[in-house]
PDB file of C-alpha atoms in Angstrom:
ATOM      1  CA  UNK M 160     110.517  77.218 255.303  1.00 49.00           C
ATOM      2  CA  UNK M 161     112.823  77.549 252.288  1.00 52.00           C
ATOM      3  CA  UNK M 162     113.703  81.002 250.982  1.00 52.00           C
ATOM      4  CA  UNK M 163     112.045  80.336 247.623  1.00 49.00           C
ATOM      5  CA  UNK M 164     108.784  79.222 249.236  1.00 50.00           C
ATOM      6  CA  UNK M 165     108.699  82.275 251.484  1.00 54.00           C
ATOM      7  CA  UNK M 166     109.310  84.594 248.525  1.00 51.00           C
ATOM      8  CA  UNK M 167     106.574  82.905 246.537  1.00 46.00           C
ATOM      9  CA  UNK M 168     104.072  83.356 249.366  1.00 51.00           C
ATOM     10  CA  UNK M 169     104.977  87.027 249.739  1.00 49.00           C
ATOM     11  CA  UNK M 170     104.519  87.571 246.028  1.00 53.00           C
ATOM     12  CA  UNK M 171     101.013  86.117 246.199  1.00 84.00           C
ATOM     13  CA  UNK M 172     100.023  88.180 249.219  1.00 93.00           C
ATOM     14  CA  UNK M 173      97.020  90.445 248.537  1.00 95.00           C
ATOM     15  CA  UNK M 174      94.327  92.271 250.444  1.00 95.00           C
ATOM     16  CA  UNK M 175      91.710  89.726 249.382  1.00 94.00           C
ATOM     17  CA  UNK M 176      93.831  86.821 250.545  1.00 97.00           C
ATOM     18  CA  UNK M 177      94.534  88.505 253.880  1.00 97.00           C
ATOM     19  CA  UNK M 178      90.845  89.292 254.477  1.00 96.00           C
ATOM     20  CA  UNK M 179      89.716  85.782 253.542  1.00 96.00           C
ATOM     21  CA  UNK M 180      92.295  84.294 255.896  1.00 97.00           C
ATOM     22  CA  UNK M 181      91.198  86.588 258.726  1.00 97.00           C
ATOM     23  CA  UNK M 182      87.563  85.632 258.085  1.00 97.00           C
ATOM     24  CA  UNK M 183      88.432  81.942 258.267  1.00 97.00           C
ATOM     25  CA  UNK M 184      90.183  82.510 261.599  1.00 97.00           C
ATOM     26  CA  UNK M 185      87.190  84.471 262.905  1.00 96.00           C
ATOM     27  CA  UNK M 186      84.754  81.729 261.861  1.00 95.00           C
ATOM     28  CA  UNK M 187      86.742  78.902 263.437  1.00 95.00           C
ATOM     29  CA  UNK M 188      88.388  80.521 266.454  1.00 95.00           C
ATOM     30  CA  UNK M 189      86.368  83.645 267.227  1.00 94.00           C
ATOM     31  CA  UNK M 190      86.846  87.366 266.734  1.00 93.00           C
ATOM     32  CA  UNK M 191      89.452  87.720 269.492  1.00 94.00           C
ATOM     33  CA  UNK M 192      91.736  85.361 267.575  1.00 96.00           C
ATOM     34  CA  UNK M 193      91.964  87.791 264.643  1.00 96.00           C
ATOM     35  CA  UNK M 194      95.246  89.625 265.116  1.00 96.00           C
ATOM     36  CA  UNK M 195      97.805  90.792 262.586  1.00 97.00           C
ATOM     37  CA  UNK M 196     100.326  88.336 263.993  1.00 96.00           C
ATOM     38  CA  UNK M 197      97.882  85.414 263.841  1.00 97.00           C
ATOM     39  CA  UNK M 198      96.863  86.202 260.258  1.00 97.00           C
ATOM     40  CA  UNK M 199     100.497  86.566 259.241  1.00 97.00           C
ATOM     41  CA  UNK M 200     101.359  83.234 260.810  1.00 96.00           C
ATOM     42  CA  UNK M 201      98.491  81.558 258.966  1.00 96.00           C
ATOM     43  CA  UNK M 202      99.772  83.014 255.695  1.00 96.00           C
ATOM     44  CA  UNK M 203     103.380  82.128 256.458  1.00 94.00           C
ATOM     45  CA  UNK M 204     104.606  85.735 256.542  1.00 95.00           C
ATOM     46  CA  UNK M 205     105.630  88.269 259.149  1.00 95.00           C
ATOM     47  CA  UNK M 206     102.829  90.484 260.455  1.00 95.00           C
ATOM     48  CA  UNK M 207     104.609  93.558 259.098  1.00 95.00           C
ATOM     49  CA  UNK M 208     104.109  92.239 255.550  1.00 95.00           C
ATOM     50  CA  UNK M 209     100.348  92.652 255.963  1.00 96.00           C
ATOM     51  CA  UNK M 210     100.668  96.425 256.314  1.00 96.00           C
ATOM     52  CA  UNK M 211     101.464  96.675 252.620  1.00 94.00           C
ATOM     53  CA  UNK M 212      97.842  95.687 251.964  1.00 96.00           C
ATOM     54  CA  UNK M 213      95.852  96.743 255.068  1.00 96.00           C
ATOM     55  CA  UNK M 214      96.436  99.922 257.069  1.00 95.00           C
ATOM     56  CA  UNK M 215      95.906  98.353 260.486  1.00 94.00           C
ATOM     57  CA  UNK M 216      93.680  95.908 262.330  1.00 94.00           C
ATOM     58  CA  UNK M 217      90.655  98.198 262.049  1.00 92.00           C
ATOM     59  CA  UNK M 218      91.099  98.244 258.275  1.00 93.00           C
ATOM     60  CA  UNK M 219      91.356  94.445 258.306  1.00 95.00           C
ATOM     61  CA  UNK M 220      88.112  94.162 260.280  1.00 93.00           C
ATOM     62  CA  UNK M 221      86.448  96.576 257.849  1.00 91.00           C
ATOM     63  CA  UNK M 222      87.579  94.245 255.093  1.00 93.00           C
ATOM     64  CA  UNK M 223      85.946  91.284 256.807  1.00 94.00           C
ATOM     65  CA  UNK M 224      82.681  93.191 257.194  1.00 91.00           C
ATOM     66  CA  UNK M 225      82.737  94.239 253.552  1.00 90.00           C
ATOM     67  CA  UNK M 226      83.470  90.687 252.410  1.00 92.00           C
ATOM     68  CA  UNK M 227      80.585  89.174 254.383  1.00 92.00           C
ATOM     69  CA  UNK M 228      78.164  91.891 253.309  1.00 89.00           C
ATOM     70  CA  UNK M 229      79.190  91.385 249.691  1.00 88.00           C
ATOM     71  CA  UNK M 230      77.700  87.879 249.918  1.00 88.00           C
ATOM     72  CA  UNK M 231      74.242  89.450 250.118  1.00 90.00           C
ATOM     73  CA  UNK M 232      72.218  88.600 247.007  1.00 90.00           C
ATOM     74  CA  UNK M 233      70.556  91.433 245.126  1.00 93.00           C
ATOM     75  CA  UNK M 234      67.061  90.114 244.274  1.00 94.00           C
ATOM     76  CA  UNK M 235      66.826  92.614 241.428  1.00 93.00           C
ATOM     77  CA  UNK M 236      63.909  94.728 240.277  1.00 93.00           C
ATOM     78  CA  UNK M 237      62.013  92.232 238.116  1.00 95.00           C
ATOM     79  CA  UNK M 238      59.270  89.918 239.326  1.00 95.00           C
ATOM     80  CA  UNK M 239      56.760  89.993 242.204  1.00 95.00           C
ATOM     81  CA  UNK M 240      57.844  92.279 245.027  1.00 94.00           C
ATOM     82  CA  UNK M 241      57.127  89.807 247.820  1.00 94.00           C
ATOM     83  CA  UNK M 242      59.226  87.056 246.239  1.00 95.00           C
ATOM     84  CA  UNK M 243      62.153  89.442 245.872  1.00 96.00           C
ATOM     85  CA  UNK M 244      61.756  90.683 249.440  1.00 95.00           C
ATOM     86  CA  UNK M 245      61.839  87.081 250.650  1.00 96.00           C
ATOM     87  CA  UNK M 246      65.005  86.333 248.682  1.00 96.00           C
ATOM     88  CA  UNK M 247      66.663  89.398 250.141  1.00 95.00           C
ATOM     89  CA  UNK M 248      65.727  88.454 253.710  1.00 95.00           C
ATOM     90  CA  UNK M 249      66.863  84.859 253.223  1.00 96.00           C
ATOM     91  CA  UNK M 250      70.139  85.971 251.710  1.00 95.00           C
ATOM     92  CA  UNK M 251      70.869  88.284 254.645  1.00 93.00           C
ATOM     93  CA  UNK M 252      70.087  85.498 257.089  1.00 95.00           C
ATOM     94  CA  UNK M 253      72.346  83.045 255.245  1.00 95.00           C
ATOM     95  CA  UNK M 254      75.273  85.482 255.109  1.00 93.00           C
ATOM     96  CA  UNK M 255      75.064  86.156 258.851  1.00 93.00           C
ATOM     97  CA  UNK M 256      74.469  82.514 259.759  1.00 94.00           C
ATOM     98  CA  UNK M 257      77.537  81.468 257.750  1.00 94.00           C
ATOM     99  CA  UNK M 258      79.668  84.015 259.641  1.00 95.00           C
ATOM    100  CA  UNK M 259      77.869  84.679 262.963  1.00 93.00           C
ATOM    101  CA  UNK M 260      80.811  86.498 264.534  1.00 94.00           C
ATOM    102  CA  UNK M 261      80.147  89.254 261.999  1.00 92.00           C
ATOM    103  CA  UNK M 262      77.292  90.293 264.302  1.00 90.00           C
ATOM    104  CA  UNK M 263      79.806  91.010 267.055  1.00 89.00           C
ATOM    105  CA  UNK M 264      82.067  92.742 264.568  1.00 88.00           C
ATOM    106  CA  UNK M 265      79.262  95.019 263.390  1.00 84.00           C
ATOM    107  CA  UNK M 266      78.045  95.792 266.914  1.00 84.00           C
ATOM    108  CA  UNK M 267      81.558  96.720 268.069  1.00 81.00           C
ATOM    109  CA  UNK M 268      82.344  98.857 265.040  1.00 76.00           C
ATOM    110  CA  UNK M 269      83.559 102.369 265.853  1.00 71.00           C
ATOM    111  CA  UNK M 270      81.357 103.776 263.109  1.00 68.00           C
ATOM    112  CA  UNK M 271      79.404 102.783 260.012  1.00 67.00           C
ATOM    113  CA  UNK M 272      81.445 101.382 257.170  1.00 68.00           C
ATOM    114  CA  UNK M 273      81.163 103.412 253.987  1.00 69.00           C
ATOM    115  CA  UNK M 274      82.777 100.978 251.557  1.00 77.00           C
ATOM    116  CA  UNK M 275      80.769 100.117 248.458  1.00 83.00           C
ATOM    117  CA  UNK M 276      80.409  96.428 249.395  1.00 79.00           C
ATOM    118  CA  UNK M 277      79.339  97.248 252.953  1.00 81.00           C
ATOM    119  CA  UNK M 278      76.716  99.784 251.899  1.00 87.00           C
ATOM    120  CA  UNK M 279      75.182  97.811 249.030  1.00 88.00           C
ATOM    121  CA  UNK M 280      72.865  95.595 251.186  1.00 90.00           C
ATOM    122  CA  UNK M 281      71.450  98.705 252.844  1.00 91.00           C
ATOM    123  CA  UNK M 282      70.822 100.347 249.486  1.00 93.00           C
ATOM    124  CA  UNK M 283      69.113  97.217 248.146  1.00 93.00           C
ATOM    125  CA  UNK M 284      66.892  96.856 251.214  1.00 94.00           C
ATOM    126  CA  UNK M 285      65.864 100.525 251.134  1.00 95.00           C
ATOM    127  CA  UNK M 286      65.138 100.253 247.416  1.00 95.00           C
ATOM    128  CA  UNK M 287      62.873  97.245 247.983  1.00 94.00           C
ATOM    129  CA  UNK M 288      60.959  98.969 250.775  1.00 93.00           C
ATOM    130  CA  UNK M 289      60.563 102.163 248.785  1.00 93.00           C
ATOM    131  CA  UNK M 290      59.010 100.192 245.922  1.00 93.00           C
ATOM    132  CA  UNK M 291      55.777  99.600 247.818  1.00 90.00           C
ATOM    133  CA  UNK M 292      55.125 103.273 248.372  1.00 87.00           C
ATOM    134  CA  UNK M 293      56.411 103.868 251.888  1.00 88.00           C
ATOM    135  CA  UNK M 294      57.542 107.333 252.835  1.00 88.00           C
ATOM    136  CA  UNK M 295      61.242 107.817 253.530  1.00 92.00           C
ATOM    137  CA  UNK M 296      60.531 107.868 257.262  1.00 93.00           C
ATOM    138  CA  UNK M 297      58.516 104.648 257.181  1.00 92.00           C
ATOM    139  CA  UNK M 298      61.041 103.029 254.854  1.00 94.00           C
ATOM    140  CA  UNK M 299      63.727 103.534 257.486  1.00 95.00           C
ATOM    141  CA  UNK M 300      61.455 102.214 260.240  1.00 95.00           C
ATOM    142  CA  UNK M 301      60.615  99.123 258.180  1.00 95.00           C
ATOM    143  CA  UNK M 302      64.304  98.639 257.390  1.00 95.00           C
ATOM    144  CA  UNK M 303      65.123  98.649 261.116  1.00 95.00           C
ATOM    145  CA  UNK M 304      62.246  96.277 261.900  1.00 95.00           C
ATOM    146  CA  UNK M 305      63.253  93.730 259.255  1.00 95.00           C
ATOM    147  CA  UNK M 306      66.923  94.045 260.113  1.00 94.00           C
ATOM    148  CA  UNK M 307      66.177  93.574 263.796  1.00 95.00           C
ATOM    149  CA  UNK M 308      64.077  90.491 263.081  1.00 96.00           C
ATOM    150  CA  UNK M 309      66.716  88.828 260.895  1.00 95.00           C
ATOM    151  CA  UNK M 310      69.639  89.640 263.199  1.00 94.00           C
ATOM    152  CA  UNK M 311      67.669  88.526 266.259  1.00 94.00           C
ATOM    153  CA  UNK M 312      66.630  85.305 264.584  1.00 95.00           C
ATOM    154  CA  UNK M 313      70.206  84.483 263.581  1.00 95.00           C
ATOM    155  CA  UNK M 314      71.370  85.112 267.157  1.00 92.00           C
ATOM    156  CA  UNK M 315      68.623  82.759 268.348  1.00 90.00           C
ATOM    157  CA  UNK M 316      69.422  79.944 265.938  1.00 89.00           C
ATOM    158  CA  UNK M 317      73.193  80.224 266.436  1.00 87.00           C
ATOM    159  CA  UNK M 318      72.564  80.020 270.177  1.00 78.00           C
ATOM    160  CA  UNK M 319      70.426  76.926 269.687  1.00 63.00           C
ATOM    161  CA  UNK M 320      73.123  75.273 267.571  1.00 57.00           C
ATOM    162  CA  UNK M 321      75.793  76.010 270.170  1.00 54.00           C
ATOM    163  CA  UNK M 322      73.802  74.802 273.175  1.00 48.00           C
ATOM    164  CA  UNK M 323      71.804  71.859 271.836  1.00 48.00           C
ATOM    165  CA  UNK M 324      74.735  69.420 271.700  1.00 48.00           C
ATOM    166  CA  UNK M 325      74.407  65.850 270.497  1.00 50.00           C
ATOM    167  CA  UNK M 326      70.848  64.569 270.394  1.00 49.00           C
ATOM    168  CA  UNK M 327      71.717  61.748 272.779  1.00 46.00           C
ATOM    169  CA  UNK M 328      72.860  64.243 275.430  1.00 62.00           C
ATOM    170  CA  UNK M 329      69.967  66.690 275.054  1.00 64.00           C
ATOM    171  CA  UNK M 330      67.348  66.496 277.820  1.00 69.00           C
ATOM    172  CA  UNK M 331      63.875  65.408 276.769  1.00 73.00           C
ATOM    173  CA  UNK M 332      60.642  67.271 277.618  1.00 73.00           C
ATOM    174  CA  UNK M 333      60.072  65.054 280.644  1.00 78.00           C
ATOM    175  CA  UNK M 334      63.486  65.900 282.090  1.00 80.00           C
ATOM    176  CA  UNK M 335      62.937  69.623 281.571  1.00 78.00           C
ATOM    177  CA  UNK M 336      59.503  69.547 283.160  1.00 81.00           C
ATOM    178  CA  UNK M 337      60.754  67.512 286.123  1.00 82.00           C
ATOM    179  CA  UNK M 338      62.665  70.555 287.362  1.00 80.00           C
ATOM    180  CA  UNK M 339      59.681  72.932 287.131  1.00 84.00           C
ATOM    181  CA  UNK M 340      56.438  73.392 289.081  1.00 88.00           C
ATOM    182  CA  UNK M 341      54.138  72.507 286.179  1.00 83.00           C
ATOM    183  CA  UNK M 342      51.108  74.295 287.633  1.00 89.00           C
ATOM    184  CA  UNK M 343      53.028  77.606 287.449  1.00 91.00           C
ATOM    185  CA  UNK M 344      54.005  77.100 283.794  1.00 91.00           C
ATOM    186  CA  UNK M 345      50.944  75.703 281.989  1.00 91.00           C
ATOM    187  CA  UNK M 346      51.663  77.463 278.671  1.00 93.00           C
ATOM    188  CA  UNK M 347      55.299  76.472 278.678  1.00 90.00           C
ATOM    189  CA  UNK M 348      54.365  72.881 279.528  1.00 89.00           C
ATOM    190  CA  UNK M 349      51.948  72.535 276.623  1.00 89.00           C
ATOM    191  CA  UNK M 350      54.312  74.272 274.182  1.00 89.00           C
ATOM    192  CA  UNK M 351      57.507  72.497 275.198  1.00 87.00           C
ATOM    193  CA  UNK M 352      57.419  69.679 272.600  1.00 83.00           C
ATOM    194  CA  UNK M 353      57.119  72.269 269.822  1.00 84.00           C
ATOM    195  CA  UNK M 354      59.773  74.487 271.362  1.00 83.00           C
ATOM    196  CA  UNK M 355      62.252  71.622 271.412  1.00 80.00           C
ATOM    197  CA  UNK M 356      61.506  70.010 268.055  1.00 79.00           C
ATOM    198  CA  UNK M 357      60.355  72.741 265.655  1.00 80.00           C
ATOM    199  CA  UNK M 358      61.932  73.257 262.237  1.00 90.00           C
ATOM    200  CA  UNK M 359      64.157  76.354 262.364  1.00 92.00           C
ATOM    201  CA  UNK M 360      63.662  77.291 258.704  1.00 94.00           C
ATOM    202  CA  UNK M 361      59.893  76.993 259.044  1.00 95.00           C
ATOM    203  CA  UNK M 362      59.993  79.306 262.039  1.00 95.00           C
ATOM    204  CA  UNK M 363      61.994  81.888 260.127  1.00 96.00           C
ATOM    205  CA  UNK M 364      59.524  81.768 257.232  1.00 97.00           C
ATOM    206  CA  UNK M 365      56.595  82.137 259.636  1.00 96.00           C
ATOM    207  CA  UNK M 366      58.086  85.277 261.119  1.00 96.00           C
ATOM    208  CA  UNK M 367      58.892  86.574 257.651  1.00 97.00           C
ATOM    209  CA  UNK M 368      55.271  85.976 256.635  1.00 96.00           C
ATOM    210  CA  UNK M 369      54.114  88.107 259.558  1.00 96.00           C
ATOM    211  CA  UNK M 370      56.580  90.875 258.769  1.00 95.00           C
ATOM    212  CA  UNK M 371      55.653  91.018 255.086  1.00 95.00           C
ATOM    213  CA  UNK M 372      51.916  90.824 255.742  1.00 94.00           C
ATOM    214  CA  UNK M 373      52.153  93.641 258.265  1.00 92.00           C
ATOM    215  CA  UNK M 374      54.208  95.774 255.914  1.00 91.00           C
ATOM    216  CA  UNK M 375      51.836  95.181 253.027  1.00 88.00           C
ATOM    217  CA  UNK M 376      48.824  96.089 255.222  1.00 89.00           C
ATOM    218  CA  UNK M 377      50.595  99.253 256.335  1.00 84.00           C
ATOM    219  CA  UNK M 378      51.368 100.203 252.742  1.00 82.00           C
ATOM    220  CA  UNK M 379      47.808  99.493 251.565  1.00 80.00           C
ATOM    221  CA  UNK M 380      46.367 101.572 254.408  1.00 78.00           C
ATOM    222  CA  UNK M 381      48.624 104.489 253.522  1.00 68.00           C
ATOM    223  CA  UNK M 382      47.615 104.249 249.861  1.00 67.00           C
ATOM    224  CA  UNK M 383      43.916 104.259 250.788  1.00 71.00           C
ATOM    225  CA  UNK M 384      44.334 107.267 253.047  1.00 63.00           C
ATOM    226  CA  UNK M 385      45.687 109.492 250.282  1.00 57.00           C
ATOM    227  CA  UNK M 386      42.948 108.688 247.758  1.00 56.00           C
TER     228      UNK M 386
END
């Protein structure tokens, strides 16, 4: 690399550029591949140059979390509540599905991130849940339930994408059933075609329907009780 090119790259180095590069490495090679040396090599600089913009690797990982969480769409405060709640849930799913290793990053975090970008999705979700009259305690419980559903669903669909392989190589229902005593698995046998061929987005929306209907019923019951 020529001296002028190296100087130009160093001049353009920024925290945003470093974080976006680290995120790209995480998405393509996995979380373990994100090291200061690897990011520096990708940017064409020495790892030590990164420390002018990020304190250490933990700070870099915090930056990745904040970047991914900043992709969450705020559905706003205007319009029907259920439509906005759906947009929020879909946005959270899309952000995590686009960067599934963020789930590992969040689960292995040494503590909650308190950056503005990282906290905004939580604030938006709590605001939405508070709108329908839940108490603070129930708001938190509903927040955990919805969050658990969305995170669990993303883990499920990412697992399906990683294990399904090419359609030509995937075993058909007959091959799966051939390895099982069918009389011991009657429910699985009858459900297998749907398990193997269902639309993933439709399944997410079905679960979201159940979650929203249950939350609305809970809210209506609480409103009736205080009258």
